[in-house]
Short mmCIF file of N, CA, C and O in Angstrom, two decimals:
data_model
loop_
_atom_site.label_atom_id
_atom_site.label_comp_id
_atom_site.label_asym_id
_atom_site.label_seq_id
_atom_site.Cartn_x
_atom_site.Cartn_y
_atom_site.Cartn_z
N MET A 1 -8.27 -3.02 25.91
CA MET A 1 -8.00 -3.85 24.74
C MET A 1 -6.91 -3.22 23.88
O MET A 1 -6.00 -3.89 23.47
N SER A 2 -6.99 -1.92 23.62
CA SER A 2 -6.02 -1.30 22.71
C SER A 2 -4.61 -1.27 23.31
O SER A 2 -3.65 -1.17 22.57
N GLU A 3 -4.48 -1.37 24.63
CA GLU A 3 -3.14 -1.38 25.22
C GLU A 3 -2.36 -2.63 24.82
O GLU A 3 -1.15 -2.61 24.76
N SER A 4 -3.06 -3.73 24.54
CA SER A 4 -2.37 -4.96 24.18
C SER A 4 -1.98 -5.00 22.70
O SER A 4 -1.26 -5.87 22.28
N LEU A 5 -2.48 -4.06 21.93
CA LEU A 5 -2.17 -4.02 20.51
C LEU A 5 -0.75 -3.52 20.30
O LEU A 5 -0.36 -2.51 20.86
N VAL A 6 0.01 -4.23 19.50
CA VAL A 6 1.40 -3.85 19.24
C VAL A 6 1.42 -2.88 18.05
O VAL A 6 1.00 -3.22 16.96
N VAL A 7 1.90 -1.68 18.30
CA VAL A 7 2.03 -0.72 17.22
C VAL A 7 3.51 -0.59 16.89
O VAL A 7 4.33 -0.36 17.75
N CYS A 8 3.80 -0.75 15.62
CA CYS A 8 5.19 -0.71 15.18
C CYS A 8 5.52 0.65 14.61
O CYS A 8 4.71 1.27 13.94
N ASP A 9 6.72 1.10 14.88
CA ASP A 9 7.21 2.34 14.28
C ASP A 9 7.63 2.06 12.84
O ASP A 9 7.71 0.91 12.41
N VAL A 10 7.94 3.14 12.14
CA VAL A 10 8.37 3.02 10.75
C VAL A 10 9.87 3.29 10.69
O VAL A 10 10.36 4.26 11.28
N ALA A 11 10.61 2.43 10.03
CA ALA A 11 12.06 2.58 9.90
C ALA A 11 12.37 3.95 9.28
O ALA A 11 11.68 4.38 8.36
N GLU A 12 13.41 4.61 9.79
CA GLU A 12 13.76 5.96 9.33
C GLU A 12 14.04 6.03 7.83
O GLU A 12 13.61 6.96 7.16
N ASP A 13 14.75 5.05 7.31
CA ASP A 13 15.04 5.07 5.87
C ASP A 13 13.76 4.91 5.05
O ASP A 13 13.64 5.47 3.96
N LEU A 14 12.78 4.20 5.59
CA LEU A 14 11.50 4.04 4.91
C LEU A 14 10.70 5.34 4.95
O LEU A 14 10.05 5.70 3.96
N VAL A 15 10.76 6.05 6.06
CA VAL A 15 10.08 7.36 6.15
C VAL A 15 10.60 8.28 5.05
O VAL A 15 9.82 8.93 4.34
N GLU A 16 11.89 8.31 4.87
CA GLU A 16 12.51 9.14 3.83
C GLU A 16 12.09 8.68 2.43
O GLU A 16 11.78 9.49 1.57
N LYS A 17 12.08 7.38 2.22
CA LYS A 17 11.69 6.81 0.93
C LYS A 17 10.23 7.18 0.61
O LYS A 17 9.92 7.56 -0.52
N LEU A 18 9.36 7.12 1.59
CA LEU A 18 7.95 7.48 1.39
C LEU A 18 7.80 8.96 1.08
O LEU A 18 7.01 9.35 0.22
N ARG A 19 8.58 9.78 1.76
CA ARG A 19 8.54 11.23 1.51
C ARG A 19 8.97 11.53 0.07
O ARG A 19 8.33 12.29 -0.64
N ASN A 20 10.03 10.89 -0.38
CA ASN A 20 10.51 11.07 -1.75
C ASN A 20 9.51 10.53 -2.78
O ASN A 20 9.39 11.07 -3.87
N PHE A 21 8.82 9.48 -2.42
CA PHE A 21 7.84 8.86 -3.32
C PHE A 21 6.71 9.84 -3.65
O PHE A 21 6.20 9.84 -4.76
N HIS A 22 6.34 10.65 -2.69
CA HIS A 22 5.30 11.67 -2.90
C HIS A 22 5.67 12.62 -4.04
O HIS A 22 4.80 13.11 -4.74
N PHE A 23 6.95 12.90 -4.17
CA PHE A 23 7.41 13.91 -5.12
C PHE A 23 8.10 13.33 -6.34
O PHE A 23 8.79 14.04 -7.06
N ARG A 24 7.90 12.05 -6.58
CA ARG A 24 8.56 11.42 -7.73
C ARG A 24 8.05 12.04 -9.03
O ARG A 24 6.92 12.45 -9.13
N LYS A 25 8.92 12.10 -10.01
CA LYS A 25 8.60 12.72 -11.29
C LYS A 25 8.33 11.69 -12.39
O LYS A 25 7.96 12.05 -13.50
N ASP A 26 8.55 10.42 -12.09
CA ASP A 26 8.34 9.38 -13.10
C ASP A 26 6.89 9.33 -13.53
O ASP A 26 5.99 9.61 -12.77
N MET A 27 6.68 8.96 -14.79
CA MET A 27 5.34 8.95 -15.38
C MET A 27 4.80 7.52 -15.50
O MET A 27 4.20 7.16 -16.51
N ASN A 28 5.03 6.70 -14.50
CA ASN A 28 4.54 5.33 -14.56
C ASN A 28 3.98 4.90 -13.20
O ASN A 28 4.10 5.62 -12.22
N ASN A 29 3.37 3.74 -13.18
CA ASN A 29 2.89 3.17 -11.92
C ASN A 29 4.12 2.72 -11.12
O ASN A 29 5.10 2.25 -11.71
N ALA A 30 4.01 2.84 -9.82
CA ALA A 30 5.11 2.37 -8.97
C ALA A 30 4.54 1.99 -7.60
O ALA A 30 3.49 2.48 -7.21
N ALA A 31 5.26 1.13 -6.91
CA ALA A 31 4.79 0.67 -5.61
C ALA A 31 5.94 0.53 -4.63
O ALA A 31 7.06 0.18 -5.02
N ILE A 32 5.63 0.82 -3.38
CA ILE A 32 6.52 0.51 -2.27
C ILE A 32 5.74 -0.48 -1.40
O ILE A 32 4.68 -0.16 -0.87
N ILE A 33 6.26 -1.70 -1.31
CA ILE A 33 5.62 -2.73 -0.50
C ILE A 33 6.40 -2.83 0.81
O ILE A 33 7.63 -2.90 0.81
N MET A 34 5.66 -2.81 1.92
CA MET A 34 6.28 -2.80 3.24
C MET A 34 5.79 -3.98 4.08
O MET A 34 4.67 -4.43 3.91
N LYS A 35 6.67 -4.43 4.96
CA LYS A 35 6.32 -5.51 5.87
C LYS A 35 6.77 -5.13 7.28
O LYS A 35 7.51 -4.16 7.47
N ILE A 36 6.33 -5.91 8.24
CA ILE A 36 6.73 -5.67 9.63
C ILE A 36 7.85 -6.63 9.99
O ILE A 36 7.74 -7.84 9.78
N ASP A 37 8.93 -6.05 10.52
CA ASP A 37 10.01 -6.85 11.10
C ASP A 37 9.59 -7.09 12.55
O ASP A 37 9.65 -6.18 13.38
N LYS A 38 9.10 -8.30 12.82
CA LYS A 38 8.51 -8.62 14.12
C LYS A 38 9.50 -8.42 15.27
O LYS A 38 9.14 -7.92 16.32
N ASP A 39 10.75 -8.80 15.06
CA ASP A 39 11.74 -8.71 16.13
C ASP A 39 12.08 -7.27 16.48
O ASP A 39 12.24 -6.92 17.64
N LYS A 40 12.18 -6.42 15.46
CA LYS A 40 12.52 -5.01 15.69
C LYS A 40 11.30 -4.15 15.94
O LYS A 40 11.45 -2.97 16.28
N ARG A 41 10.11 -4.72 15.72
CA ARG A 41 8.86 -3.95 15.85
C ARG A 41 8.88 -2.71 14.96
O ARG A 41 8.54 -1.62 15.37
N LEU A 42 9.33 -2.93 13.70
CA LEU A 42 9.45 -1.84 12.74
C LEU A 42 8.80 -2.21 11.42
O LEU A 42 8.88 -3.36 10.99
N VAL A 43 8.18 -1.21 10.77
CA VAL A 43 7.72 -1.38 9.41
C VAL A 43 8.93 -1.08 8.52
O VAL A 43 9.54 -0.01 8.65
N VAL A 44 9.27 -2.02 7.66
CA VAL A 44 10.47 -1.90 6.82
C VAL A 44 10.10 -2.13 5.35
O VAL A 44 9.04 -2.69 5.04
N LEU A 45 11.00 -1.73 4.46
CA LEU A 45 10.81 -1.93 3.04
C LEU A 45 10.88 -3.43 2.72
O LEU A 45 11.80 -4.11 3.16
N ASP A 46 9.90 -3.91 1.96
CA ASP A 46 9.94 -5.28 1.48
C ASP A 46 10.40 -5.28 0.03
O ASP A 46 11.32 -6.00 -0.34
N GLU A 47 9.79 -4.40 -0.79
CA GLU A 47 10.11 -4.37 -2.20
C GLU A 47 9.71 -3.02 -2.78
O GLU A 47 8.73 -2.42 -2.36
N GLU A 48 10.47 -2.57 -3.76
CA GLU A 48 10.16 -1.34 -4.48
C GLU A 48 10.04 -1.71 -5.96
O GLU A 48 10.93 -2.35 -6.50
N LEU A 49 8.92 -1.33 -6.57
CA LEU A 49 8.64 -1.77 -7.94
C LEU A 49 8.28 -0.58 -8.82
O LEU A 49 7.51 0.28 -8.41
N GLU A 50 8.82 -0.55 -10.03
CA GLU A 50 8.54 0.51 -11.01
C GLU A 50 7.81 -0.09 -12.20
O GLU A 50 8.07 -1.23 -12.57
N GLY A 51 6.93 0.71 -12.80
CA GLY A 51 6.24 0.28 -14.01
C GLY A 51 5.38 -0.95 -13.80
O GLY A 51 5.33 -1.83 -14.64
N ILE A 52 4.69 -1.00 -12.66
CA ILE A 52 3.94 -2.20 -12.28
C ILE A 52 2.43 -1.93 -12.36
O ILE A 52 1.94 -0.98 -11.76
N SER A 53 1.73 -2.77 -13.10
CA SER A 53 0.28 -2.64 -13.23
C SER A 53 -0.38 -3.17 -11.96
O SER A 53 0.25 -3.91 -11.19
N PRO A 54 -1.67 -2.85 -11.75
CA PRO A 54 -2.36 -3.43 -10.58
C PRO A 54 -2.33 -4.96 -10.59
O PRO A 54 -2.16 -5.58 -9.54
N ASP A 55 -2.46 -5.57 -11.77
CA ASP A 55 -2.41 -7.03 -11.83
C ASP A 55 -1.03 -7.57 -11.47
O ASP A 55 -0.90 -8.61 -10.81
N GLU A 56 0.01 -6.89 -11.89
CA GLU A 56 1.38 -7.31 -11.53
C GLU A 56 1.61 -7.09 -10.04
O GLU A 56 2.30 -7.88 -9.39
N LEU A 57 1.03 -6.01 -9.50
CA LEU A 57 1.15 -5.75 -8.06
C LEU A 57 0.48 -6.88 -7.27
O LEU A 57 1.04 -7.36 -6.29
N LYS A 58 -0.67 -7.30 -7.74
CA LYS A 58 -1.39 -8.42 -7.10
C LYS A 58 -0.47 -9.63 -7.02
O LYS A 58 -0.39 -10.30 -6.00
N ASP A 59 0.24 -9.92 -8.12
CA ASP A 59 1.13 -11.08 -8.16
C ASP A 59 2.37 -10.90 -7.28
O ASP A 59 2.97 -11.87 -6.83
N ALA A 60 2.75 -9.64 -7.03
CA ALA A 60 3.94 -9.37 -6.21
C ALA A 60 3.64 -9.50 -4.71
O ALA A 60 4.55 -9.71 -3.92
N LEU A 61 2.37 -9.38 -4.34
CA LEU A 61 2.00 -9.48 -2.93
C LEU A 61 1.93 -10.94 -2.51
O LEU A 61 1.39 -11.77 -3.24
N PRO A 62 2.45 -11.26 -1.32
CA PRO A 62 2.37 -12.65 -0.85
C PRO A 62 0.92 -13.02 -0.52
O PRO A 62 0.13 -12.17 -0.16
N GLU A 63 0.59 -14.30 -0.67
CA GLU A 63 -0.79 -14.74 -0.42
C GLU A 63 -1.14 -14.72 1.06
O GLU A 63 -2.28 -14.44 1.41
N GLN A 64 -0.23 -15.04 1.94
CA GLN A 64 -0.58 -15.14 3.35
C GLN A 64 -0.18 -13.96 4.22
O GLN A 64 -1.05 -13.36 4.81
N PRO A 65 1.09 -13.63 4.33
CA PRO A 65 1.39 -12.56 5.29
C PRO A 65 0.82 -11.22 4.81
O PRO A 65 0.82 -10.94 3.61
N PRO A 66 0.32 -10.41 5.74
CA PRO A 66 -0.18 -9.09 5.37
C PRO A 66 0.95 -8.20 4.83
O PRO A 66 2.12 -8.45 5.08
N ARG A 67 0.57 -7.16 4.12
CA ARG A 67 1.53 -6.17 3.61
C ARG A 67 0.86 -4.81 3.53
O ARG A 67 -0.35 -4.71 3.35
N PHE A 68 1.68 -3.78 3.66
CA PHE A 68 1.26 -2.41 3.40
C PHE A 68 1.87 -2.03 2.05
O PHE A 68 3.04 -2.31 1.80
N THR A 69 1.09 -1.37 1.21
CA THR A 69 1.60 -0.93 -0.09
C THR A 69 1.20 0.51 -0.33
O THR A 69 0.05 0.89 -0.11
N VAL A 70 2.16 1.32 -0.76
CA VAL A 70 1.86 2.65 -1.26
C VAL A 70 2.02 2.55 -2.77
O VAL A 70 3.07 2.12 -3.26
N TYR A 71 0.95 2.92 -3.47
CA TYR A 71 0.91 2.70 -4.92
C TYR A 71 0.60 4.00 -5.65
O TYR A 71 -0.35 4.69 -5.33
N SER A 72 1.46 4.33 -6.59
CA SER A 72 1.24 5.49 -7.46
C SER A 72 0.68 4.94 -8.76
O SER A 72 1.32 4.13 -9.43
N TYR A 73 -0.54 5.37 -9.08
CA TYR A 73 -1.27 4.80 -10.20
C TYR A 73 -1.50 5.85 -11.29
O TYR A 73 -2.06 6.91 -11.03
N LYS A 74 -1.05 5.55 -12.50
CA LYS A 74 -1.24 6.47 -13.62
C LYS A 74 -2.65 6.30 -14.16
O LYS A 74 -3.02 5.22 -14.63
N TYR A 75 -3.44 7.38 -14.07
CA TYR A 75 -4.81 7.32 -14.54
C TYR A 75 -5.05 8.32 -15.66
O TYR A 75 -4.79 9.51 -15.50
N GLN A 76 -5.51 7.81 -16.79
CA GLN A 76 -5.83 8.65 -17.95
C GLN A 76 -7.32 8.98 -17.87
O GLN A 76 -8.17 8.10 -17.98
N HIS A 77 -7.64 10.27 -17.67
CA HIS A 77 -9.04 10.70 -17.61
C HIS A 77 -9.63 10.75 -19.02
O HIS A 77 -8.92 10.83 -20.02
N ASP A 78 -10.97 10.72 -19.08
CA ASP A 78 -11.67 10.75 -20.37
C ASP A 78 -11.33 12.00 -21.18
O ASP A 78 -11.33 11.96 -22.41
N ASP A 79 -11.04 13.09 -20.49
CA ASP A 79 -10.75 14.35 -21.20
C ASP A 79 -9.27 14.48 -21.58
O ASP A 79 -8.82 15.52 -22.03
N GLY A 80 -8.49 13.40 -21.38
CA GLY A 80 -7.10 13.41 -21.79
C GLY A 80 -6.11 13.76 -20.67
O GLY A 80 -4.92 13.52 -20.82
N ARG A 81 -6.61 14.32 -19.56
CA ARG A 81 -5.71 14.63 -18.45
C ARG A 81 -5.18 13.33 -17.83
O ARG A 81 -5.83 12.30 -17.89
N VAL A 82 -4.01 13.43 -17.25
CA VAL A 82 -3.42 12.28 -16.55
C VAL A 82 -3.18 12.69 -15.11
O VAL A 82 -2.69 13.79 -14.85
N SER A 83 -3.55 11.83 -14.18
CA SER A 83 -3.25 12.08 -12.77
C SER A 83 -2.57 10.85 -12.19
O SER A 83 -2.62 9.77 -12.78
N TYR A 84 -1.92 11.03 -11.08
CA TYR A 84 -1.17 9.95 -10.42
C TYR A 84 -1.59 9.86 -8.96
O TYR A 84 -0.82 10.23 -8.06
N PRO A 85 -2.80 9.36 -8.69
CA PRO A 85 -3.22 9.27 -7.29
C PRO A 85 -2.33 8.29 -6.52
O PRO A 85 -1.94 7.24 -7.05
N LEU A 86 -2.00 8.66 -5.30
CA LEU A 86 -1.26 7.79 -4.40
C LEU A 86 -2.27 7.12 -3.49
O LEU A 86 -3.11 7.79 -2.90
N CYS A 87 -2.18 5.82 -3.37
CA CYS A 87 -3.08 5.14 -2.46
C CYS A 87 -2.32 4.17 -1.56
O CYS A 87 -1.25 3.69 -1.91
N PHE A 88 -2.92 3.95 -0.42
CA PHE A 88 -2.38 3.03 0.58
C PHE A 88 -3.26 1.79 0.55
O PHE A 88 -4.48 1.88 0.71
N ILE A 89 -2.66 0.65 0.30
CA ILE A 89 -3.41 -0.60 0.24
C ILE A 89 -2.89 -1.53 1.34
O ILE A 89 -1.70 -1.85 1.38
N PHE A 90 -3.79 -1.92 2.22
CA PHE A 90 -3.46 -2.85 3.30
C PHE A 90 -4.01 -4.21 2.90
O PHE A 90 -5.20 -4.41 2.84
N SER A 91 -3.11 -5.13 2.53
CA SER A 91 -3.57 -6.48 2.21
C SER A 91 -3.46 -7.32 3.48
O SER A 91 -2.41 -7.44 4.07
N SER A 92 -4.60 -7.80 3.89
CA SER A 92 -4.72 -8.53 5.14
C SER A 92 -5.44 -9.85 4.86
O SER A 92 -6.65 -9.97 5.09
N PRO A 93 -4.72 -10.82 4.31
CA PRO A 93 -5.36 -12.05 3.85
C PRO A 93 -6.07 -12.84 4.95
O PRO A 93 -5.59 -12.91 6.08
N VAL A 94 -7.20 -13.40 4.58
CA VAL A 94 -7.92 -14.30 5.47
C VAL A 94 -7.02 -15.50 5.72
O VAL A 94 -6.37 -15.99 4.81
N GLY A 95 -6.93 -15.92 6.96
CA GLY A 95 -6.15 -17.10 7.26
C GLY A 95 -4.74 -16.83 7.73
O GLY A 95 -4.01 -17.76 8.05
N CYS A 96 -4.32 -15.55 7.79
CA CYS A 96 -2.97 -15.30 8.32
C CYS A 96 -3.02 -15.42 9.85
O CYS A 96 -4.08 -15.39 10.46
N LYS A 97 -1.87 -15.57 10.45
CA LYS A 97 -1.79 -15.78 11.89
C LYS A 97 -2.41 -14.60 12.65
O LYS A 97 -2.13 -13.44 12.31
N PRO A 98 -3.19 -14.87 13.69
CA PRO A 98 -3.82 -13.78 14.46
C PRO A 98 -2.81 -12.77 15.01
O PRO A 98 -3.08 -11.57 15.00
N GLU A 99 -1.65 -13.25 15.47
CA GLU A 99 -0.63 -12.34 16.00
C GLU A 99 -0.16 -11.38 14.91
O GLU A 99 -0.01 -10.17 15.13
N GLN A 100 0.06 -11.92 13.73
CA GLN A 100 0.49 -11.11 12.58
C GLN A 100 -0.60 -10.11 12.22
O GLN A 100 -0.33 -8.93 11.98
N GLN A 101 -1.83 -10.58 12.17
CA GLN A 101 -2.97 -9.74 11.84
C GLN A 101 -3.06 -8.56 12.81
O GLN A 101 -3.27 -7.42 12.40
N MET A 102 -2.87 -8.83 14.10
CA MET A 102 -2.96 -7.77 15.11
C MET A 102 -1.82 -6.77 14.96
O MET A 102 -2.03 -5.56 15.11
N MET A 103 -0.63 -7.25 14.68
CA MET A 103 0.52 -6.34 14.53
C MET A 103 0.29 -5.38 13.36
O MET A 103 0.54 -4.19 13.47
N TYR A 104 -0.19 -5.91 12.25
CA TYR A 104 -0.42 -5.07 11.07
C TYR A 104 -1.59 -4.13 11.31
O TYR A 104 -1.50 -2.94 11.02
N ALA A 105 -2.69 -4.66 11.84
CA ALA A 105 -3.87 -3.82 12.08
C ALA A 105 -3.54 -2.71 13.07
O ALA A 105 -3.97 -1.57 12.90
N GLY A 106 -2.75 -3.04 14.09
CA GLY A 106 -2.38 -2.06 15.10
C GLY A 106 -1.37 -1.03 14.59
O GLY A 106 -1.22 0.04 15.17
N SER A 107 -0.70 -1.34 13.50
CA SER A 107 0.32 -0.44 12.95
C SER A 107 -0.19 0.34 11.74
O SER A 107 0.47 1.27 11.28
N LYS A 108 -1.35 -0.02 11.24
CA LYS A 108 -1.86 0.57 10.00
C LYS A 108 -2.02 2.09 10.09
O LYS A 108 -1.54 2.82 9.23
N ASN A 109 -2.68 2.57 11.14
CA ASN A 109 -2.93 4.02 11.24
C ASN A 109 -1.64 4.82 11.30
O ASN A 109 -1.52 5.86 10.66
N LYS A 110 -0.67 4.33 12.04
CA LYS A 110 0.64 4.99 12.13
C LYS A 110 1.30 5.03 10.74
O LYS A 110 1.88 6.04 10.34
N GLN A 111 1.17 3.94 10.01
CA GLN A 111 1.77 3.85 8.68
C GLN A 111 1.09 4.82 7.72
O GLN A 111 1.75 5.50 6.93
N VAL A 112 -0.24 4.90 7.78
CA VAL A 112 -1.00 5.82 6.92
C VAL A 112 -0.60 7.26 7.22
O VAL A 112 -0.39 8.07 6.31
N GLN A 113 -0.48 7.60 8.51
CA GLN A 113 -0.06 8.95 8.91
C GLN A 113 1.35 9.25 8.41
O GLN A 113 1.62 10.33 7.90
N THR A 114 2.25 8.31 8.55
CA THR A 114 3.63 8.49 8.11
C THR A 114 3.69 8.71 6.61
O THR A 114 4.43 9.56 6.12
N ALA A 115 2.89 7.95 5.87
CA ALA A 115 2.89 8.06 4.41
C ALA A 115 2.09 9.29 3.94
O ALA A 115 2.15 9.65 2.77
N GLU A 116 1.35 9.91 4.87
CA GLU A 116 0.54 11.10 4.57
C GLU A 116 -0.41 10.87 3.41
O GLU A 116 -0.46 11.64 2.45
N LEU A 117 -1.19 9.79 3.52
CA LEU A 117 -2.13 9.44 2.46
C LEU A 117 -3.57 9.46 2.97
O LEU A 117 -3.82 9.20 4.14
N THR A 118 -4.49 9.78 2.06
CA THR A 118 -5.90 9.80 2.41
C THR A 118 -6.69 8.70 1.70
O THR A 118 -7.77 8.35 2.12
N LYS A 119 -6.16 8.18 0.61
CA LYS A 119 -6.84 7.11 -0.13
C LYS A 119 -6.34 5.78 0.44
O LYS A 119 -5.31 5.27 0.04
N VAL A 120 -7.11 5.24 1.38
CA VAL A 120 -6.70 4.06 2.12
C VAL A 120 -7.69 2.93 1.86
O VAL A 120 -8.89 3.09 2.08
N PHE A 121 -7.18 1.80 1.36
CA PHE A 121 -8.03 0.67 1.01
C PHE A 121 -7.50 -0.60 1.67
O PHE A 121 -6.32 -0.72 1.93
N GLU A 122 -8.42 -1.53 1.91
CA GLU A 122 -8.03 -2.80 2.50
C GLU A 122 -8.57 -3.94 1.64
O GLU A 122 -9.70 -3.87 1.17
N ILE A 123 -7.75 -4.93 1.43
CA ILE A 123 -8.19 -6.14 0.73
C ILE A 123 -7.91 -7.35 1.61
O ILE A 123 -6.91 -7.38 2.33
N ARG A 124 -8.83 -8.31 1.55
CA ARG A 124 -8.67 -9.55 2.33
C ARG A 124 -8.15 -10.68 1.45
O ARG A 124 -7.70 -11.69 1.96
N ASN A 125 -8.24 -10.51 0.13
CA ASN A 125 -7.78 -11.52 -0.80
C ASN A 125 -7.01 -10.80 -1.90
O ASN A 125 -7.57 -9.94 -2.57
N THR A 126 -5.74 -11.13 -2.08
CA THR A 126 -4.93 -10.42 -3.08
C THR A 126 -5.51 -10.55 -4.48
O THR A 126 -5.28 -9.68 -5.32
N GLU A 127 -6.29 -11.60 -4.74
CA GLU A 127 -6.91 -11.77 -6.06
C GLU A 127 -7.88 -10.62 -6.38
O GLU A 127 -8.19 -10.38 -7.54
N ASP A 128 -8.37 -9.94 -5.35
CA ASP A 128 -9.31 -8.83 -5.55
C ASP A 128 -8.62 -7.59 -6.13
O ASP A 128 -9.30 -6.69 -6.63
N LEU A 129 -7.32 -7.54 -6.04
CA LEU A 129 -6.59 -6.35 -6.50
C LEU A 129 -6.47 -6.38 -8.02
O LEU A 129 -5.60 -7.02 -8.59
N THR A 130 -7.39 -5.67 -8.66
CA THR A 130 -7.40 -5.58 -10.11
C THR A 130 -7.49 -4.11 -10.49
O THR A 130 -7.79 -3.26 -9.64
N GLU A 131 -7.27 -3.81 -11.73
CA GLU A 131 -7.39 -2.43 -12.19
C GLU A 131 -8.81 -1.92 -12.01
O GLU A 131 -9.03 -0.79 -11.60
N GLU A 132 -9.81 -2.77 -12.29
CA GLU A 132 -11.21 -2.37 -12.12
C GLU A 132 -11.50 -2.04 -10.65
O GLU A 132 -12.18 -1.06 -10.35
N TRP A 133 -11.03 -2.90 -9.74
CA TRP A 133 -11.23 -2.67 -8.31
C TRP A 133 -10.62 -1.33 -7.90
O TRP A 133 -11.25 -0.55 -7.20
N LEU A 134 -9.39 -1.08 -8.36
CA LEU A 134 -8.70 0.14 -7.99
C LEU A 134 -9.43 1.37 -8.53
O LEU A 134 -9.63 2.35 -7.82
N ARG A 135 -9.84 1.31 -9.78
CA ARG A 135 -10.57 2.44 -10.39
C ARG A 135 -11.87 2.71 -9.62
O ARG A 135 -12.24 3.84 -9.36
N GLU A 136 -12.55 1.62 -9.24
CA GLU A 136 -13.80 1.78 -8.48
C GLU A 136 -13.52 2.41 -7.12
O GLU A 136 -14.21 3.33 -6.70
N LYS A 137 -12.48 1.92 -6.45
CA LYS A 137 -12.13 2.46 -5.14
C LYS A 137 -11.75 3.93 -5.22
O LYS A 137 -12.04 4.71 -4.33
N LEU A 138 -11.05 4.29 -6.26
CA LEU A 138 -10.63 5.69 -6.42
C LEU A 138 -11.79 6.57 -6.90
O LEU A 138 -11.64 7.78 -6.98
N GLY A 139 -12.91 5.96 -7.22
CA GLY A 139 -14.08 6.74 -7.58
C GLY A 139 -14.04 7.37 -8.94
O GLY A 139 -14.70 8.38 -9.19
N PHE A 140 -13.30 6.78 -9.87
CA PHE A 140 -13.17 7.38 -11.20
C PHE A 140 -14.46 7.29 -12.02
O PHE A 140 -14.62 8.00 -12.98
N PHE A 141 -15.35 6.38 -11.62
CA PHE A 141 -16.57 6.22 -12.41
C PHE A 141 -17.80 6.75 -11.68
O PHE A 141 -18.93 6.41 -12.04
N HIS A 142 -17.60 7.58 -10.68
CA HIS A 142 -18.74 8.13 -9.93
C HIS A 142 -18.96 9.58 -10.28
O HIS A 142 -18.10 10.32 -10.53
#
């Protein structure tokens, strides 16, 4: 079964962009939204956004086609400290084409490894992407 799964590589310029994103010095939320170029079998940059809240990110994601997002989230702790957790969000909407779903699902692990992230979340409905959802997923209230 896994032999039929199409795994896409990550475009070289995107690999570099993700590496730089890890070390960014900006003090705001930011996102790199990625899509699959079906013809080239490559994960490529779709959009780069600065100063974007989780709710704005939700609005930036398309309703149907899946997307990979690396999101830097500014979190103010109760004790005044600020951290910027990086998370990988795989939006895989219900109702997208099965071929598209398989390409993204088959490429997800490679993308997570390339982005070198451990906080990996999946949403089936972009409406679920809220600040509360993200805080819960990141375990800030546990």
